C-alpha positions as semicolon CSV with decimal commas, in nm:
position;residue;x (nm);y (nm);z (nm)
1;M;-6,969;8,446;-3,795
2;T;-6,786;8,369;-4,116
3;Q;-7,079;8,360;-4,359
4;P;-7,259;8,666;-4,496
5;I;-7,587;8,739;-4,325
6;G;-7,903;8,759;-4,533
7;T;-8,247;8,873;-4,435
8;G;-8,378;8,745;-4,106
9;S;-8,027;8,665;-3,975
10;R;-8,005;8,354;-4,194
11;P;-7,689;8,278;-4,392
12;L;-7,712;8,334;-4,765
13;V;-7,758;8,008;-4,952
14;P;-7,572;7,962;-5,280
15;A;-7,764;7,889;-5,597
16;P;-7,814;7,520;-5,683
17;G;-7,501;7,378;-5,841
18;A;-7,292;7,685;-5,762
19;P;-6,960;7,618;-5,588
20;T;-6,955;7,723;-5,226
21;P;-6,635;7,850;-5,067
22;E;-6,502;7,662;-4,769
23;L;-6,505;7,892;-4,467
24;R;-6,343;7,831;-4,129
25;I;-6,595;7,829;-3,845
26;A;-6,366;7,753;-3,553
27;R;-6,017;7,641;-3,459
28;V;-5,982;7,493;-3,112
29;R;-5,715;7,329;-2,904
30;P;-5,767;7,098;-2,608
31;H;-5,840;7,276;-2,281
32;A;-5,524;7,426;-2,129
33;R;-5,602;7,303;-1,777
34;R;-5,375;7,006;-1,847
35;L;-5,081;7,246;-1,828
36;F;-5,154;7,323;-1,460
37;W;-4,892;7,078;-1,332
38;S;-4,636;7,209;-1,581
39;V;-4,686;7,561;-1,448
40;L;-4,640;7,440;-1,089
41;V;-4,318;7,258;-1,186
42;L;-4,187;7,569;-1,361
43;L;-4,258;7,785;-1,055
44;A;-4,099;7,530;-0,821
45;V;-3,786;7,499;-1,038
46;A;-3,753;7,877;-1,065
47;G;-3,787;7,911;-0,687
48;A;-3,539;7,631;-0,619
49;V;-3,281;7,773;-0,860
50;G;-3,319;8,119;-0,710
51;Y;-3,278;7,983;-0,356
52;F;-2,992;7,737;-0,415
53;Y;-2,788;7,934;-0,673
54;G;-2,464;8,028;-0,497
55;N;-2,565;7,837;-0,177
56;L;-2,486;7,481;-0,284
57;P;-2,282;7,243;-0,064
58;A;-1,913;7,191;-0,147
59;P;-1,919;6,903;-0,401
60;F;-2,189;7,069;-0,616
61;E;-2,148;7,365;-0,847
62;N;-2,389;7,617;-0,994
63;W;-2,368;7,472;-1,346
64;M;-2,494;7,139;-1,211
65;L;-2,797;7,313;-1,062
66;L;-2,869;7,496;-1,387
67;T;-2,830;7,177;-1,593
68;A;-3,068;6,984;-1,367
69;A;-3,318;7,271;-1,381
70;A;-3,295;7,283;-1,763
71;V;-3,356;6,908;-1,794
72;I;-3,656;6,923;-1,559
73;V;-3,804;7,222;-1,743
74;F;-3,752;7,054;-2,080
75;L;-3,911;6,723;-1,977
76;L;-4,194;6,845;-1,752
77;V;-4,277;7,188;-1,895
78;L;-4,166;7,229;-2,256
79;L;-4,261;6,884;-2,390
80;P;-4,615;6,888;-2,242
81;F;-4,663;7,240;-2,377
82;L;-4,552;7,136;-2,726
83;A;-4,782;6,832;-2,715
84;W;-5,074;7,058;-2,620
85;W;-4,984;7,329;-2,872
86;S;-4,941;7,085;-3,163
87;R;-5,296;6,943;-3,147
88;T;-5,559;7,152;-3,323
89;Y;-5,911;7,088;-3,444
90;V;-6,043;7,300;-3,732
91;I;-6,412;7,309;-3,816
92;T;-6,500;7,444;-4,159
93;T;-6,821;7,461;-4,356
94;R;-6,727;7,134;-4,530
95;R;-6,531;6,920;-4,285
96;V;-6,364;6,867;-3,948
97;I;-5,983;6,850;-3,955
98;E;-5,763;6,714;-3,676
99;R;-5,391;6,794;-3,683
100;H;-5,140;6,671;-3,428
101;G;-4,777;6,584;-3,385
102;V;-4,465;6,776;-3,288
103;F;-4,203;6,640;-3,527
104;V;-4,426;6,434;-3,757
105;R;-4,755;6,605;-3,840
106;R;-5,062;6,385;-3,880
107;R;-5,394;6,496;-4,023
108;R;-5,741;6,343;-4,032
109;E;-6,055;6,477;-4,193
110;L;-6,423;6,400;-4,167
111;S;-6,668;6,545;-4,419
112;H;-6,999;6,694;-4,304
113;V;-7,176;6,575;-4,620
114;R;-7,128;6,206;-4,536
115;G;-7,295;6,263;-4,202
116;Y;-7,184;6,127;-3,869
117;S;-7,310;6,071;-3,519
118;I;-7,179;6,291;-3,241
119;G;-7,119;6,149;-2,894
120;V;-7,041;6,374;-2,598
121;R;-6,855;6,257;-2,287
122;R;-6,797;6,490;-1,996
123;G;-6,628;6,391;-1,673
124;V;-6,667;6,577;-1,345
125;L;-6,361;6,798;-1,397
126;Q;-6,457;6,860;-1,759
127;R;-6,804;6,977;-1,652
128;M;-6,647;7,215;-1,400
129;W;-6,438;7,373;-1,677
130;G;-6,706;7,358;-1,950
131;A;-6,502;7,108;-2,151
132;G;-6,576;6,765;-2,292
133;T;-6,479;6,503;-2,549
134;L;-6,669;6,475;-2,876
135;T;-6,664;6,148;-3,070
136;L;-6,757;6,178;-3,437
137;S;-6,841;5,846;-3,602
138;N;-6,967;5,791;-3,955
139;G;-6,990;5,412;-3,918
140;V;-6,719;5,344;-4,178
141;D;-6,395;5,505;-4,062
142;E;-6,232;5,502;-3,722
143;P;-6,414;5,752;-3,495
144;L;-6,260;6,099;-3,474
145;R;-6,222;6,210;-3,112
146;L;-6,200;6,577;-3,027
147;R;-6,054;6,540;-2,678
148;N;-6,102;6,786;-2,395
149;I;-6,259;7,061;-2,608
150;P;-6,346;7,387;-2,430
151;H;-6,704;7,513;-2,475
152;V;-6,809;7,164;-2,583
153;A;-7,182;7,248;-2,602
154;L;-7,118;7,529;-2,848
155;V;-6,887;7,315;-3,063
156;H;-7,145;7,033;-3,057
157;E;-7,418;7,271;-3,175
158;A;-7,197;7,406;-3,456
159;L;-7,118;7,053;-3,577
160;V;-7,486;6,951;-3,576
161;D;-7,575;7,264;-3,775
162;Q;-7,301;7,202;-4,032
163;V;-7,401;6,838;-4,087
164;E;-7,763;6,943;-4,137
165;V;-7,680;7,230;-4,375
166;N;-7,435;7,022;-4,580
167;Q;-7,679;6,735;-4,618
168;I;-7,959;6,972;-4,725
169;L;-7,730;7,137;-4,981
170;A;-7,606;6,800;-5,108
171;H;-7,964;6,674;-5,144
172;R;-8,066;6,993;-5,323
173;D;-7,769;6,977;-5,559
174;A;-7,839;6,610;-5,633
175;Q;-8,182;6,701;-5,765
176;T;-8,145;6,756;-6,137
177;V;-8,306;7,060;-6,291
178;T;-8,428;6,984;-6,642
179;P;-8,462;7,223;-6,935
180;T;-8,838;7,234;-6,866
181;G;-8,759;7,376;-6,522
182;D;-8,921;7,088;-6,334
183;P;-8,685;6,918;-6,089
184;G;-8,668;6,544;-6,111
185;I;-8,874;6,510;-6,435
186;P;-8,652;6,416;-6,725
187;P;-8,707;6,602;-7,052
188;R;-8,910;6,438;-7,327
189;P;-8,680;6,266;-7,577
190;P;-8,681;6,422;-7,923
191;A;-8,920;6,268;-8,173
192;P;-8,758;6,031;-8,422
193;A;-8,693;6,180;-8,761
194;A;-8,952;6,090;-9,026
195;P;-8,820;5,881;-9,314
196;A;-8,792;6,075;-9,637
């Protein structure tokens, strides 16, 4: 938990109008099960290189085997790993941030205060692994998809809580507090000065 705990295990609420610090709640990457095939390829290439190194037929040489193994590992192991590693989703107390890209970094944000609907899609394999895809749509911008998120139910619950808390705080801060102390009642205008 990133917020201080008050009485009754409830987070402390800042005073009306006071700035609230942005705290990170979670940082997640897509589920790593997509790297299963890359691991199998890496094991197969390592086994093949170990078996064939020094036992190649006459026209082939060991450097050819190592070059082919390096190309296969680069294309089928390293690139998928970098694609997986470069995509992150950060959930803070104010927004959801998506970052992705290996050479060119892209970033999208969606504010909790504006509110959004949350759609959950879980395929058979995703349900087996506890993963799922969340679609966040505010009705204005292109939907933000958090693809293949592990522990999708927990992430969904955290997002719902943050939208609710941010909208309550925004509504509370929008209420004006007058000098009389009554919210929403404007102060009485000063009496006009009497002519002398």
